[in-house]
Amino acid sequence: GESAADAGEESDIAEYTFPVIEPEFFLFGGYRMTGLSGSERAAEYEYVTDSIMIGGELRMIQMPHRLHLDLDIKNRKDFFGDISYAYKDMVVFRAINSTLFHNLDNILLIDLNPASRPLPPNPSGPAVDIRDSNEKYGIKAGMSTMFLRLKTPDFPFHVYVKSSFIEKDGSLQQRFLGGAGYFIQPSFRSGIDRVSTKRRIDWETTQYTIGINSHLGPIEVDISHGEKRFDVKGNEILFYDYLSARTTPVRPAGAYPHNLVPELKSSSNTLRIHTSHTGRLVAAATFTKIDKENRDSGAKADYFIGSGEITWMPLTKLTFFLKYRHKETDIDNPDTAGITNRTTAATYTYAVRKSVSSVTDSVSVTARYRPLSGVTLRGEYSYEHVDRKDHEAWEIPETTEKNMLSLSADLRVLKNVKLTAKYKHKEISNPAYNTEPNRSDEGILTVSWIPVPKLNTLVSYSIAKEKREDLHFLGTDAPDKKQVKRDRLLGSATVMLFKDLSATASYAYMHNRVKQDIVYQDTTGAPFVDSAIPYRDTAHSYALDMNYMPKNNITLSAGVSHTISKGTFSPDDPNLTQPVSIASFSELKIKETMYSASGEYRFKQGIAAGIQYLYSRFNDAVDYPYDDVSDGRAYRILLTL
Amino acid sequence: GCESLKSSKPIVPIKEYERMLVGRLDANYIGTDNCLSACHAHDKKKRDFDASTMGAQLSTKSGMPLVDCESCHGPGSLAVEGITREKVEADRKAGTQTACNYKTLIDLRSLPAQAKSLVCLKCHTANASFNLHNWNASPHSISDVSCFDCHNVHMGPDLTIRLEEMENMCEKCHQEVKAEFSLPSRHPIREKKIFCTGCHEPHGSAANYMLKESTIKDTCTTCHAEKAGPFIYEHAENMEDCMSCHSPHGSVNNNLLNIRMPFLCLQCHSGHRTGSAASQLEGKGANYTRCTDCHSQIHGTDIPSASGKGMFTH
């Protein structure tokens, strides 16, 4: 017989004809039933209301046009859309909208002594003014992105526009400091009253980038300009009737502004250059200049970021990666700031501490070596230098240096066993903040094992330790040590129980522990140190998911997840533990459980019916009335056709 | 055939990897017709591929740069050697698909990650793909992740990842991140309201953590713009690194805080006045619960506090 290859050469086989691809679409409609009791945290990111749902997908390939649409509308505050269109290689367009509703907390301000009321001017202690009892808070957040690229025919020159538009509309709890807004000695009474109230918000963030790019021989160049605006549509600032504050100049009692949400703008110019990605030596560089401005106060911040990277592959088995990054941060805040009494129109002006500006240079070298098949070794060294300006007033060092070394190995120990190990050591000279260590060590070991073809397992353990030996607080260097330890244990197994039934079980353990000297002021204002105070938080997370396809037209799935989170903070000094320990204010124990089940049956006529059930339970196991979590339960049932 | 051309000096210096992509030197190119109109005429893989962007590039009507099967799989003459039209037709009538000698094609699955990616990059090295600027030295590339690990070339309608499927895809490797998204305070990735690529550029970027924007702060304030500043009173340099206080994937603490208040703040700041007397009880409740109940503009403010300083209370 004649081979196909020969046939091809002699053209006696039917010429391949690209098929006509008929438009494909599906539509679904349905109804969503919901229920909620207690805290909305049980359905934090959902608008809990019964509603009709619609959605679908359209795929249309009518050469040279290509169109794809994906739509899912749960309700007016919860929907998703994704549309893409292309014409030849000359037009590429994609727009995505994801709109969600974020339920927010109404937190009850702690009031250990309700007898401290009435409110100023004559309270018997720090007062609490709760103006939003039983208010429900939430924000509708609409996030849209768009990308349009135009290309010249038969030449790689592109013009593109990227944009994003984020709209947040709703209400949130505004907690703030009332009274005098300042400690009034000697009793401190009426100085630190706390207030909670409702605040309406309507914020818009608009961002546009326009750019061009093309080839210049072996180099490609991309130039773009971006503009960003943050607009506050009303309720930009709040006012409160403060008591007199003993500042210089003295600020008499009156209505003053607080919690201003300023309007902001920024511009950026970016130049990106890169070589071909396919050579032995590949290079890329990016230069960005960003100018930011606060349109209310006039504060400005300018950034210049230059970065470059080189990939060099001297041997197939050996590759080096060199990265360099230079960042200049120049903060220009006004020397003074004023606050105006709304009643008298008198303005009181105060000196402002200069913000910290800095220059950061960092360089890293990574080597990757494959000595044998199934063995990959990597080593990385990085160095970072931070040089600060206007740092003295903040009591932070002028320079900080960081050195980091990491080593890792990927080993295929057996055909069905893969092991990954990584170790990282970091040292920091003159850390600027107490959250940074002098040195840290981190290790991670991951083993994936497929003992039989239908069972896939993974276990991973990581541990990180940090040490700090020169803590610094304003006014005292007496505190000294800090230790941090982080543990993570992960395990998962996926098994094909039968041909059409699979199950995945997973467990995660996450533990953070900090032990450090902390500082308080006694009643005279003098600092005293509470040594080696431990803080811990721990989470255990369990999950089981199952999928079953008893027939080609039936899909069933079910899952359950349960996460227990807890945390404690244990001060030691009697000043903190008597007559009640401040640790009790922040004790945490939360149990969150989610059950899900869904099924779909596909009829022969291209019609499918589906049901989804989701039940979530959020349990505040400590049940302290003033903490920021409380019990809640929610269910959602979705019926679709 | 093209033996002399294929064995000649490679056009770029990664010789070994390039040779892996050339295929058998003794094979010849036979064209799409002989792959698709014969063996792969009716299988589902072919139908999905036709509906994909790359599949459309088989058609001159697409108006896009043309590719064919052998662009990636290498020359196919040895794969179809001995296969006749009669055999293909007979197999088709018998309900079976004619098996070609696929071992003579490039064994794409067994290639090293860099060679796999090179299959794609030999075309996509240009700005046709806007997000590959930093690919070569990206953490994914260094960690031997290839294009194939995320993109299924034969799947329609697009080669990009469907957003609702992205979480599962990323979490196959990043299981520690999956665990963090199960914590009580989290960004709504698990709920499929936002997506990994909202913050990260998986093809690499000029920023750390493969962030889409130039800095951590610029990435976070894409959505949380009200906290972007600049402000007259800045929180030292901490505002430049949101991760000083927040765990962006998830936390046991409200508002994605690394550590619960007041300990979070007490790491750096002296606590307010306190004593063991019962009269101090109310002060303890005020000063040692959530620091941000009073310091409500902790990300920065333009209004001097009642002390005349920038204490973030106004």
mmCIF file of N, CA and C in Angstrom, chain A residues 354-408:
data_model
loop_
_atom_site.group_PDB
_atom_site.id
_atom_site.type_symbol
_atom_site.label_atom_id
_atom_site.label_comp_id
_atom_site.label_asym_id
_atom_site.label_seq_id
_atom_site.Cartn_x
_atom_site.Cartn_y
_atom_site.Cartn_z
ATOM 1 N N LYS A 354 9.417 64.854 59.157
ATOM 2 C CA LYS A 354 9.656 64.449 57.766
ATOM 3 C C LYS A 354 9.512 62.938 57.629
ATOM 4 N N SER A 355 8.872 62.526 56.581
ATOM 5 C CA SER A 355 8.761 61.095 56.323
ATOM 6 C C SER A 355 10.102 60.541 55.871
ATOM 7 N N VAL A 356 10.255 59.261 56.028
ATOM 8 C CA VAL A 356 11.520 58.605 55.685
ATOM 9 C C VAL A 356 11.580 58.340 54.184
ATOM 10 N N SER A 357 12.674 58.775 53.572
ATOM 11 C CA SER A 357 12.940 58.430 52.172
ATOM 12 C C SER A 357 14.101 57.444 52.145
ATOM 13 N N SER A 358 14.211 56.700 51.080
ATOM 14 C CA SER A 358 15.245 55.664 51.086
ATOM 15 C C SER A 358 15.686 55.289 49.676
ATOM 16 N N VAL A 359 16.859 54.696 49.632
ATOM 17 C CA VAL A 359 17.360 54.079 48.393
ATOM 18 C C VAL A 359 17.700 52.633 48.718
ATOM 19 N N THR A 360 17.149 51.715 47.957
ATOM 20 C CA THR A 360 17.371 50.286 48.201
ATOM 21 C C THR A 360 17.994 49.657 46.957
ATOM 22 N N ASP A 361 19.102 48.965 47.183
ATOM 23 C CA ASP A 361 19.726 48.204 46.091
ATOM 24 C C ASP A 361 19.766 46.740 46.504
ATOM 25 N N SER A 362 19.383 45.889 45.610
ATOM 26 C CA SER A 362 19.450 44.458 45.920
ATOM 27 C C SER A 362 19.944 43.704 44.697
ATOM 28 N N VAL A 363 20.730 42.681 44.986
ATOM 29 C CA VAL A 363 21.269 41.860 43.904
ATOM 30 C C VAL A 363 21.182 40.394 44.346
ATOM 31 N N SER A 364 20.878 39.525 43.426
ATOM 32 C CA SER A 364 20.849 38.102 43.759
ATOM 33 C C SER A 364 21.434 37.296 42.604
ATOM 34 N N VAL A 365 22.093 36.213 42.979
ATOM 35 C CA VAL A 365 22.635 35.272 41.995
ATOM 36 C C VAL A 365 22.107 33.890 42.341
ATOM 37 N N THR A 366 21.538 33.238 41.360
ATOM 38 C CA THR A 366 21.022 31.878 41.552
ATOM 39 C C THR A 366 21.711 30.962 40.548
ATOM 40 N N ALA A 367 22.103 29.805 41.029
ATOM 41 C CA ALA A 367 22.673 28.794 40.132
ATOM 42 C C ALA A 367 21.795 27.550 40.179
ATOM 43 N N ARG A 368 21.539 27.009 39.021
ATOM 44 C CA ARG A 368 20.763 25.751 38.950
ATOM 45 C C ARG A 368 21.617 24.708 38.240
ATOM 46 N N TYR A 369 21.756 23.556 38.862
ATOM 47 C CA TYR A 369 22.637 22.532 38.313
ATOM 48 C C TYR A 369 21.903 21.192 38.314
ATOM 49 N N ARG A 370 21.982 20.511 37.195
ATOM 50 C CA ARG A 370 21.364 19.180 37.082
ATOM 51 C C ARG A 370 22.467 18.150 36.817
ATOM 52 N N PRO A 371 23.046 17.600 37.879
ATOM 53 C CA PRO A 371 24.152 16.661 37.674
ATOM 54 C C PRO A 371 23.690 15.343 37.064
ATOM 55 N N LEU A 372 22.479 14.930 37.415
ATOM 56 C CA LEU A 372 21.951 13.661 36.933
ATOM 57 C C LEU A 372 20.494 13.850 36.549
ATOM 58 N N SER A 373 19.990 12.911 35.792
ATOM 59 C CA SER A 373 18.568 12.950 35.485
ATOM 60 C C SER A 373 17.773 12.754 36.784
ATOM 61 N N GLY A 374 16.825 13.617 37.022
ATOM 62 C CA GLY A 374 16.009 13.507 38.238
ATOM 63 C C GLY A 374 16.614 14.205 39.433
ATOM 64 N N VAL A 375 17.713 14.890 39.257
ATOM 65 C CA VAL A 375 18.350 15.618 40.365
ATOM 66 C C VAL A 375 18.584 17.064 39.923
ATOM 67 N N THR A 376 18.010 17.996 40.658
ATOM 68 C CA THR A 376 18.236 19.414 40.392
ATOM 69 C C THR A 376 18.652 20.092 41.687
ATOM 70 N N LEU A 377 19.765 20.791 41.627
ATOM 71 C CA LEU A 377 20.273 21.520 42.793
ATOM 72 C C LEU A 377 20.233 23.009 42.488
ATOM 73 N N ARG A 378 19.865 23.779 43.494
ATOM 74 C CA ARG A 378 19.836 25.234 43.305
ATOM 75 C C ARG A 378 20.489 25.916 44.500
ATOM 76 N N GLY A 379 21.170 26.996 44.226
ATOM 77 C CA GLY A 379 21.739 27.813 45.282
ATOM 78 C C GLY A 379 21.521 29.273 44.951
ATOM 79 N N GLU A 380 21.179 30.047 45.958
ATOM 80 C CA GLU A 380 20.932 31.467 45.717
ATOM 81 C C GLU A 380 21.594 32.287 46.802
ATOM 82 N N TYR A 381 22.232 33.365 46.393
ATOM 83 C CA TYR A 381 22.756 34.329 47.352
ATOM 84 C C TYR A 381 22.193 35.701 46.988
ATOM 85 N N SER A 382 21.727 36.426 48.003
ATOM 86 C CA SER A 382 21.231 37.772 47.706
ATOM 87 C C SER A 382 21.740 38.757 48.758
ATOM 88 N N TYR A 383 21.892 39.980 48.333
ATOM 89 C CA TYR A 383 22.362 41.054 49.207
ATOM 90 C C TYR A 383 21.495 42.284 48.968
ATOM 91 N N GLU A 384 21.105 42.916 50.074
ATOM 92 C CA GLU A 384 20.273 44.126 49.948
ATOM 93 C C GLU A 384 20.829 45.213 50.859
ATOM 94 N N HIS A 385 20.873 46.414 50.354
ATOM 95 C CA HIS A 385 21.363 47.555 51.123
ATOM 96 C C HIS A 385 20.308 48.662 51.079
ATOM 97 N N VAL A 386 19.913 49.113 52.266
ATOM 98 C CA VAL A 386 18.923 50.200 52.350
ATOM 99 C C VAL A 386 19.608 51.416 52.950
ATOM 100 N N ASP A 387 19.487 52.541 52.302
ATOM 101 C CA ASP A 387 20.079 53.798 52.763
ATOM 102 C C ASP A 387 18.941 54.794 52.965
ATOM 103 N N ARG A 388 18.792 55.296 54.205
ATOM 104 C CA ARG A 388 17.617 56.133 54.506
ATOM 105 C C ARG A 388 17.993 57.599 54.710
ATOM 106 N N LYS A 389 17.004 58.417 54.462
ATOM 107 C CA LYS A 389 17.139 59.862 54.693
ATOM 108 C C LYS A 389 16.026 60.280 55.653
ATOM 109 N N ASP A 390 16.284 61.299 56.487
ATOM 110 C CA ASP A 390 15.303 61.770 57.477
ATOM 111 C C ASP A 390 14.896 60.658 58.433
ATOM 112 N N HIS A 391 15.847 59.860 58.828
ATOM 113 C CA HIS A 391 15.555 58.699 59.672
ATOM 114 C C HIS A 391 15.735 58.990 61.150
ATOM 115 N N GLU A 392 16.527 60.060 61.486
ATOM 116 C CA GLU A 392 16.886 60.277 62.893
ATOM 117 C C GLU A 392 15.658 60.450 63.772
ATOM 118 N N ALA A 393 14.725 61.275 63.322
ATOM 119 C CA ALA A 393 13.556 61.571 64.147
ATOM 120 C C ALA A 393 12.703 60.331 64.394
ATOM 121 N N TRP A 394 12.880 59.335 63.553
ATOM 122 C CA TRP A 394 12.091 58.108 63.709
ATOM 123 C C TRP A 394 12.837 57.058 64.528
ATOM 124 N N GLU A 395 14.064 57.382 64.929
ATOM 125 C CA GLU A 395 14.901 56.449 65.683
ATOM 126 C C GLU A 395 15.062 55.118 64.960
ATOM 127 N N ILE A 396 15.294 55.199 63.668
ATOM 128 C CA ILE A 396 15.611 53.997 62.903
ATOM 129 C C ILE A 396 16.965 54.206 62.235
ATOM 130 N N PRO A 397 17.703 53.139 61.964
ATOM 131 C CA PRO A 397 19.072 53.298 61.467
ATOM 132 C C PRO A 397 19.130 53.884 60.064
ATOM 133 N N GLU A 398 20.286 54.495 59.777
ATOM 134 C CA GLU A 398 20.465 55.079 58.455
ATOM 135 C C GLU A 398 20.589 53.993 57.390
ATOM 136 N N THR A 399 21.268 52.908 57.751
ATOM 137 C CA THR A 399 21.440 51.841 56.760
ATOM 138 C C THR A 399 21.024 50.497 57.345
ATOM 139 N N THR A 400 20.554 49.648 56.487
ATOM 140 C CA THR A 400 20.252 48.261 56.853
ATOM 141 C C THR A 400 20.808 47.376 55.744
ATOM 142 N N GLU A 401 21.434 46.278 56.151
ATOM 143 C CA GLU A 401 21.973 45.347 55.158
ATOM 144 C C GLU A 401 21.403 43.958 55.396
ATOM 145 N N LYS A 402 21.060 43.298 54.316
ATOM 146 C CA LYS A 402 20.502 41.942 54.420
ATOM 147 C C LYS A 402 21.302 41.005 53.526
ATOM 148 N N ASN A 403 21.683 39.876 54.094
ATOM 149 C CA ASN A 403 22.354 38.824 53.325
ATOM 150 C C ASN A 403 21.532 37.551 53.427
ATOM 151 N N MET A 404 21.330 36.885 52.319
ATOM 152 C CA MET A 404 20.530 35.659 52.334
ATOM 153 C C MET A 404 21.183 34.591 51.476
ATOM 154 N N LEU A 405 21.206 33.371 52.010
ATOM 155 C CA LEU A 405 21.724 32.231 51.255
ATOM 156 C C LEU A 405 20.686 31.120 51.306
ATOM 157 N N SER A 406 20.380 30.547 50.186
ATOM 158 C CA SER A 406 19.442 29.417 50.200
ATOM 159 C C SER A 406 19.969 28.301 49.301
ATOM 160 N N LEU A 407 19.681 27.082 49.722
ATOM 161 C CA LEU A 407 20.073 25.891 48.978
ATOM 162 C C LEU A 407 18.854 24.999 48.857
ATOM 163 N N SER A 408 18.656 24.426 47.701
ATOM 164 C CA SER A 408 17.503 23.530 47.551
ATOM 165 C C SER A 408 17.863 22.392 46.609
#
